[in-house]
Tab-separated table of C-alpha atoms in Angstrom:
chain	number	residue	atom	x	y	z
O	942	MET	CA	-15.679	-1.887	6.961
O	943	ASN	CA	-16.592	-5.497	7.365
O	944	SER	CA	-13.676	-7.282	9.220
O	945	LEU	CA	-15.275	-10.716	9.048
O	946	LYS	CA	-12.628	-13.374	8.500
O	947	ARG	CA	-13.715	-15.710	5.685
O	948	TYR	CA	-10.753	-17.902	5.480
O	949	PRO	CA	-11.365	-21.689	5.611
O	950	PRO	CA	-11.514	-23.528	8.993
O	951	LEU	CA	-8.061	-24.812	9.935
O	952	ASN	CA	-7.170	-28.467	10.258
O	953	LEU	CA	-5.545	-28.572	13.726
O	954	SER	CA	-4.733	-32.232	13.692
O	955	ASN	CA	-1.151	-31.375	13.839
O	956	LYS	CA	-0.838	-29.258	16.947
O	957	ILE	CA	1.531	-26.388	16.749
O	958	THR	CA	3.115	-24.953	19.867
O	959	GLU	CA	1.684	-21.636	20.819
O	960	ILE	CA	4.132	-18.781	20.614
O	961	ASP	CA	3.875	-14.965	21.171
O	962	VAL	CA	3.623	-13.902	17.519
O	963	SER	CA	3.697	-10.256	18.511
O	964	HIS	CA	7.385	-10.628	19.297
O	965	CYS	CA	8.312	-12.489	16.152
O	966	THR	CA	10.294	-10.915	13.318
O	967	ASP	CA	8.446	-10.788	9.970
O	968	ALA	CA	10.528	-13.747	8.777
O	969	GLN	CA	9.586	-15.819	11.814
O	970	LEU	CA	5.916	-14.824	11.685
O	971	TRP	CA	5.732	-15.749	7.991
O	972	GLU	CA	7.319	-19.029	8.647
O	973	GLU	CA	4.778	-19.874	11.396
O	974	PHE	CA	1.968	-18.910	9.066
O	975	LYS	CA	3.399	-21.225	6.361
O	976	LEU	CA	3.493	-23.982	8.906
O	977	GLY	CA	-0.269	-23.576	9.484
O	978	ASN	CA	-0.178	-21.608	12.682
O	979	LYS	CA	-3.635	-20.072	13.029
O	980	GLN	CA	-2.403	-17.586	15.570
O	981	ALA	CA	0.197	-16.303	13.119
O	982	PHE	CA	-2.393	-16.116	10.344
O	983	ASP	CA	-4.814	-14.145	12.636
O	984	TYR	CA	-1.998	-11.704	13.563
O	985	ILE	CA	-1.030	-11.039	10.002
O	986	TYR	CA	-4.645	-10.534	9.016
O	987	ASP	CA	-5.297	-8.150	11.856
O	988	GLN	CA	-2.082	-6.249	11.275
O	989	PHE	CA	-2.366	-5.698	7.597
O	990	PHE	CA	-6.057	-5.938	6.547
O	991	GLN	CA	-6.762	-2.291	7.056
O	992	SER	CA	-3.514	-1.116	5.365
O	993	LEU	CA	-4.247	-3.290	2.364
O	994	CYS	CA	-7.732	-1.878	2.014
O	995	TYR	CA	-6.401	1.658	2.255
O	996	TYR	CA	-3.914	0.959	-0.477
O	997	GLY	CA	-6.496	-0.802	-2.671
O	998	ASP	CA	-8.923	2.097	-2.281
O	999	LYS	CA	-6.393	4.349	-3.938
O	1000	ILE	CA	-6.277	2.146	-6.978
O	1001	CYS	CA	-9.993	1.316	-7.221
O	1002	ASP	CA	-12.893	3.511	-6.084
O	1003	ASP	CA	-15.151	0.503	-5.362
O	1004	LYS	CA	-14.584	-0.094	-1.699
O	1005	ASN	CA	-16.610	-3.266	-1.580
O	1006	LEU	CA	-14.670	-4.743	-4.509
O	1007	VAL	CA	-11.457	-3.804	-2.783
O	1008	GLU	CA	-12.437	-5.424	0.467
O	1009	ASP	CA	-13.525	-8.571	-1.398
O	1010	VAL	CA	-10.266	-8.727	-3.218
O	1011	VAL	CA	-8.317	-8.346	0.030
O	1012	GLN	CA	-10.405	-11.125	1.656
O	1013	ASP	CA	-9.896	-13.360	-1.343
O	1014	LEU	CA	-6.119	-12.674	-1.230
O	1015	PHE	CA	-5.931	-13.937	2.371
O	1016	ILE	CA	-8.059	-17.071	1.446
O	1017	TYR	CA	-5.666	-17.705	-1.504
O	1018	LEU	CA	-2.537	-17.313	0.637
O	1019	TRP	CA	-3.848	-19.647	3.309
O	1020	ALA	CA	-4.740	-22.256	0.749
O	1021	ARG	CA	-1.230	-22.108	-0.727
O	1022	LYS	CA	0.700	-21.466	2.448
O	1023	GLU	CA	2.992	-24.474	2.137
O	1024	ARG	CA	4.089	-23.322	-1.402
O	1025	LEU	CA	4.643	-19.702	-0.654
O	1026	GLY	CA	8.153	-18.236	-0.708
O	1027	LYS	CA	9.989	-16.696	2.249
O	1028	THR	CA	9.776	-13.003	3.143
O	1029	THR	CA	11.353	-10.685	5.693
O	1030	ALA	CA	8.865	-7.914	4.929
O	1031	ILE	CA	5.227	-9.075	5.142
O	1032	LYS	CA	3.665	-5.672	4.245
O	1033	PHE	CA	5.746	-5.444	1.119
O	1034	TYR	CA	4.816	-9.002	0.183
O	1035	LEU	CA	1.111	-8.408	0.669
O	1036	PHE	CA	1.065	-5.031	-1.151
O	1037	ARG	CA	2.739	-6.527	-4.106
O	1038	CYS	CA	0.302	-9.435	-4.213
O	1039	LEU	CA	-2.746	-7.148	-3.761
O	1040	ARG	CA	-1.713	-4.710	-6.437
O	1041	ARG	CA	-1.347	-7.486	-8.996
O	1042	LYS	CA	-4.614	-9.182	-7.996
O	1043	LEU	CA	-6.593	-5.961	-7.869
O	1044	ILE	CA	-5.395	-4.780	-11.235
O	1045	ARG	CA	-6.254	-8.149	-12.686
O	1046	VAL	CA	-9.798	-8.134	-11.269
O	1047	VAL	CA	-10.467	-4.548	-12.344
O	1048	SER	CA	-9.095	-5.191	-15.727
O	1049	GLN	CA	-11.372	-8.210	-16.200
O	1050	GLU	CA	-14.374	-6.218	-15.186
O	1051	LYS	CA	-13.460	-3.765	-17.814
O	1052	LYS	CA	-13.025	-6.664	-20.273
O	1053	ARG	CA	-9.513	-5.824	-21.344
O	1054	PRO	CA	-8.061	-8.565	-23.489
O	1055	ASP	CA	-4.654	-8.419	-21.832
O	1056	PRO	CA	-4.912	-6.634	-18.488
O	1057	PHE	CA	-1.214	-6.634	-17.408
O	1058	SER	CA	0.292	-5.665	-20.730
O	1059	THR	CA	-2.256	-2.899	-21.215
O	1060	LEU	CA	-2.226	-1.474	-17.676
O	1061	LYS	CA	1.563	-1.416	-17.447
O	1062	LYS	CA	1.557	0.994	-20.470
O	1063	GLU	CA	-0.952	3.259	-18.873
O	1064	SER	CA	-0.995	5.407	-15.707
O	1065	ILE	CA	-2.909	3.408	-13.181
O	1066	PRO	CA	-5.318	5.716	-11.397
O	1067	PHE	CA	-4.092	6.497	-7.901
O	1068	GLN	CA	-6.298	8.577	-5.547
O	1069	LEU	CA	-4.527	10.795	-3.066
O	1070	SER	CA	-6.262	13.693	-1.435
O	1071	LEU	CA	-5.570	16.103	1.423
O	1072	GLN	CA	-7.372	16.162	4.697
O	1073	GLN	CA	-10.378	18.536	4.867
O	1074	HIS	CA	-8.961	21.844	5.968
O	1075	THR	CA	-10.023	22.799	9.569
O	1076	THR	CA	-7.174	25.065	10.577
O	1077	HIS	CA	-7.553	28.800	11.014
O	1078	THR	CA	-4.157	30.515	10.977
O	1079	VAL	CA	-3.032	32.331	7.822
O	1080	GLU	CA	0.161	30.308	7.651
O	1081	GLU	CA	-1.702	27.036	7.786
O	1082	ASP	CA	-4.141	28.181	5.146
O	1083	GLN	CA	-1.340	29.170	2.857
O	1084	LEU	CA	0.542	25.872	3.442
O	1085	TYR	CA	-2.595	23.843	2.698
O	1086	ASP	CA	-3.269	25.788	-0.547
O	1087	LYS	CA	0.350	25.220	-1.717
O	1088	LEU	CA	0.322	21.527	-0.913
O	1089	THR	CA	-3.002	21.140	-2.745
O	1090	GLN	CA	-1.534	22.835	-5.752
O	1091	ALA	CA	1.473	20.593	-5.633
O	1092	LEU	CA	-0.644	17.466	-5.357
O	1093	TYR	CA	-2.570	18.320	-8.453
O	1094	GLN	CA	0.713	18.523	-10.302
O	1095	LEU	CA	1.855	15.045	-9.424
O	1096	THR	CA	1.409	12.135	-11.746
O	1097	GLU	CA	-0.351	8.958	-10.694
O	1098	ARG	CA	2.992	7.102	-10.323
O	1099	GLN	CA	4.482	9.996	-8.298
O	1100	LYS	CA	1.503	9.826	-5.834
O	1101	GLU	CA	1.820	6.054	-5.504
O	1102	ALA	CA	5.584	6.212	-5.052
O	1103	ILE	CA	5.401	8.690	-2.236
O	1104	TYR	CA	2.506	6.869	-0.586
O	1105	LEU	CA	4.420	3.542	-0.570
O	1106	LYS	CA	7.767	5.098	0.367
O	1107	PHE	CA	6.903	7.614	2.998
O	1108	TYR	CA	3.469	6.652	4.359
O	1109	ASN	CA	4.106	2.844	4.364
O	1110	ASN	CA	7.929	3.010	4.932
O	1111	LEU	CA	8.810	0.626	2.165
O	1112	SER	CA	12.336	0.784	0.748
O	1113	PHE	CA	13.113	2.098	-2.681
O	1114	GLN	CA	13.699	-1.523	-3.797
O	1115	GLU	CA	10.305	-2.569	-2.389
O	1116	VAL	CA	8.441	0.291	-3.937
O	1117	ALA	CA	9.994	-0.700	-7.252
O	1118	ALA	CA	8.948	-4.280	-6.866
O	1119	VAL	CA	5.364	-3.357	-5.878
O	1120	MET	CA	4.929	-0.942	-8.818
O	1121	GLU	CA	6.793	-3.263	-11.145
O	1122	ILE	CA	9.311	-0.563	-12.278
O	1123	GLU	CA	13.060	-0.076	-12.026
O	1124	VAL	CA	14.575	1.178	-8.786
O	1125	ARG	CA	16.107	4.155	-10.576
O	1126	SER	CA	12.647	4.982	-11.757
O	1127	VAL	CA	11.500	5.240	-8.180
O	1128	TYR	CA	14.278	7.584	-7.334
O	1129	ASN	CA	13.295	9.745	-10.338
O	1130	LEU	CA	9.636	9.741	-9.328
O	1131	ILE	CA	10.551	10.822	-5.723
O	1132	GLY	CA	13.002	13.385	-7.060
O	1133	ARG	CA	10.486	15.024	-9.353
O	1134	THR	CA	7.946	15.027	-6.552
O	1135	VAL	CA	10.392	16.902	-4.261
O	1136	ASP	CA	11.108	19.356	-6.911
O	1137	ILE	CA	7.388	20.091	-7.302
O	1138	LEU	CA	6.883	20.425	-3.622
O	1139	ARG	CA	9.929	22.803	-3.237
O	1140	LYS	CA	8.715	24.942	-6.117
O	1141	ASN	CA	5.187	25.256	-4.660
O	1142	LEU	CA	6.445	25.952	-1.115
O	1143	ASN	CA	9.204	28.245	-2.375
O	1144	GLN	CA	11.685	26.298	-0.294
O	1145	THR	CA	14.640	25.113	-2.329
O	1146	GLU	CA	16.686	24.049	0.675
O	1147	VAL	CA	14.104	22.029	2.586
O	1148	SER	CA	15.031	18.385	3.128
O	1149	ILE	CA	13.088	15.617	1.561
O	1150	THR	CA	11.950	14.333	4.965
O	1151	THR	CA	10.606	17.702	5.950
O	1152	LEU	CA	8.645	17.961	2.728
O	1153	MET	CA	7.100	14.504	3.038
O	1154	VAL	CA	6.158	15.220	6.663
O	1155	LEU	CA	4.402	18.294	5.553
O	1156	MET	CA	2.633	16.404	2.754
O	1157	LEU	CA	1.652	13.429	4.807
O	1158	SER	CA	0.399	15.539	7.733
O	1159	PHE	CA	-2.447	16.612	5.467
O	1160	LEU	CA	-3.339	13.312	3.876
O	1161	LEU	CA	-6.891	12.224	4.333
O	1162	SER	CA	-7.496	8.997	2.366
O	1163	ALA	CA	-4.474	7.330	3.884
O	1164	THR	CA	-5.868	7.342	7.299
């Protein structure tokens, strides 16, 4: 994947004191970025570029388009940095921005008259697949088959919800904001997903965390 930074050259006429951005909280790092700190911008870019591309790849199967949209998002954020709001969770902020921007771009390419109102009523395609099976024990073979069957039964929104919640560690509130749905809807999506997993694994008493660890341990396209 091309990691070339295409953001505009910075105007360093107002010198900013160098800080160790790796030890900043998200709120502090974002504030430094808004002040025009190139070091903060580079750190955010390097930390989240790949994750954004992975997420975008699940919504759109055109990897080049996804990468272009991610690059353009960073350019846009840099150009408007002084006017951006505050955030205490940068990944959540970027995921929400990317999803909206990518849906808009894809919708425009498909020449939808009203991309947002149309797509919100539909199930946005979300690609989630399991890692190519390389294990050899009977137990692992059976587990893989059961998880594969469970994954096929999940809706697009269920896949996206578990990806955001359990792979990217977003809160239920953040998942709801990214997907533009109610928080209770996220709980319902996760709950139905757990029911499907338990049914396929024949484990009615297994905890949610255990089920998600099993599922995520086999994920391919997320890594």
